[in-house]
Amino acid sequence: MGYKITAKENLSVIDFFMEVEAPHVARSWKPGQFIVLIVDEKGERVPMSVYYADKDTGRVGMFIRRHGVTTFKLWYEKQVGDELLSVAGPLGKPIEVKHYGNVVFAADAVCAQAECYATLKAMKEAGNYTIAIHSFETKDHVYPEKFLSKPVADEFYITTEDGSVGRKGHYLDVLKELIEQDKVDIVFAGGKLGSLKKLAELTRPYGIPTITTVRQIMVDGTGMCGSCRILYDGEVKFACRDGPMFDAHKVDWDDVIRRDSRFAEQQALARERYLAKLREKGVI
Ligand SMILES: Cc1cc2nc3c(=O)[nH]c(=O)nc-3n(C[C@H](O)[C@H](O)[C@H](O)COP(=O)(O)OP(=O)(O)OC[C@H]3O[C@@H](n4cnc5c(N)ncnc54)[C@H](O)[C@@H]3O)c2cc1C
Ligand code: FES
């Protein structure tokens, strides 16, 4: 039996929302954990962050970037009512949800936009003052408001690099101001690895705890293959099993960034071949 797609909606020129029926995930998922999808018999295993997991309906929401073969397949070939071959999870370690005080979530890429809502919802329920910062490149990338974290944020910011929506700049600019106003007790973040490296350097001198998703290329997602290994506090850890969220001050970010792009060439080739096929068929 497969996993039925129950909703799908475009979010921007690059990202879309999808909801699937996966009661086993919805029952036990906690913020910080992720899932792994397989589209069909020939499909790769793709890790995805969770936007929400509803115990009552058994449905799980996620945000997906049209990035390579698998995610293009999800967008062009799978519609509401169709099924996915597999939805595995929840995988990884949950974050600690408790009272910290002022909790920020900073997001500048698709996975983090989902994690922002999921994390702040739990943190607000735990009695924290929550601050969401969603960063996008430009207005064409900004999601409809109903998909942003406003309902779970006491304070809410959008930035775009060109200032076409919200403040001009990046979450790092907003966060710097909030830190200078002494408004930040802990930062959670995810998204672009280069930004997370800068974030770690921003918060380190202030001693502000900073917990971030460390995205690495995953294969099995359970600690068996070694693909997602990272250097953490001088030790080898697996992002899928020991994370994916880690203390950003202890992560060797240069190593993480180098390893993340190791199959970029092969993925680009596969993507171009797939898109050429879609063009031939007149799909795009
Ligand atoms: C913990 C975690 C959470 C993520 N959450 C999201 C999310 O919410 N939304 C989203 O769009 N993307 C997310 N990603 C990235 C996403 O998994 C990759 O972009 C996706 O696997 C690549 O899809 P594709 O269409 O390019 O696949 P393909 O080119 O078909 O390649 C798929 C294969 O490559 C691996 N892979 C390729 N790139 C990555 C990558 N950057 N990270 C991890 N594995 C990769 C996959 O495991 C899979 O085996 C997440 C990654 C991780 C590790
Ligand atoms: S994905 Fe294989 S060890 Fe993490």
Short mmCIF file of N, CA and C and ligand atoms in Angstrom, two decimals, residues 217-229 238-241, ligand 2:
data_model
loop_
_atom_site.label_atom_id
_atom_site.label_comp_id
_atom_site.label_asym_id
_atom_site.label_seq_id
_atom_site.Cartn_x
_atom_site.Cartn_y
_atom_site.Cartn_z
N ILE A 217 24.03 15.12 2.41
CA ILE A 217 23.44 14.16 1.48
C ILE A 217 23.23 12.84 2.23
N MET A 218 21.99 12.38 2.21
CA MET A 218 21.65 11.16 2.95
C MET A 218 21.29 10.04 1.99
N VAL A 219 21.56 8.84 2.39
CA VAL A 219 21.16 7.69 1.57
C VAL A 219 20.15 6.85 2.36
N ASP A 220 20.60 6.13 3.39
CA ASP A 220 19.64 5.30 4.13
C ASP A 220 18.87 6.10 5.19
N GLY A 221 19.49 7.15 5.73
CA GLY A 221 18.80 7.99 6.72
C GLY A 221 18.72 7.38 8.11
N THR A 222 19.48 6.29 8.34
CA THR A 222 19.39 5.63 9.65
C THR A 222 20.75 5.37 10.30
N GLY A 223 21.82 5.96 9.76
CA GLY A 223 23.13 5.80 10.40
C GLY A 223 23.92 4.61 9.89
N MET A 224 23.50 4.00 8.77
CA MET A 224 24.17 2.78 8.29
C MET A 224 25.21 3.06 7.20
N CYS A 225 24.98 4.07 6.35
CA CYS A 225 25.81 4.20 5.14
C CYS A 225 26.99 5.16 5.30
N GLY A 226 26.90 6.08 6.21
CA GLY A 226 28.01 7.02 6.44
C GLY A 226 27.97 8.25 5.54
N SER A 227 27.02 8.32 4.62
CA SER A 227 27.00 9.43 3.66
C SER A 227 26.87 10.80 4.34
N CYS A 228 26.14 10.85 5.42
CA CYS A 228 25.82 12.16 6.01
C CYS A 228 26.75 12.53 7.17
N ARG A 229 27.95 11.92 7.18
CA ARG A 229 28.82 12.17 8.34
C ARG A 229 29.30 13.61 8.37
N PHE A 238 26.69 11.41 12.65
CA PHE A 238 25.86 11.23 11.47
C PHE A 238 24.66 12.17 11.57
N ALA A 239 24.49 13.02 10.55
CA ALA A 239 23.40 14.00 10.59
C ALA A 239 22.05 13.32 10.73
N CYS A 240 21.88 12.15 10.11
CA CYS A 240 20.56 11.49 10.13
C CYS A 240 20.24 10.89 11.49
N ARG A 241 21.24 10.36 12.16
CA ARG A 241 20.99 9.63 13.41
C ARG A 241 21.23 10.51 14.65
S1 FES B 2 22.25 8.80 5.66
FE1 FES B 2 23.46 7.05 5.91
S2 FES B 2 24.48 7.40 7.76
FE2 FES B 2 23.15 9.09 7.58
#
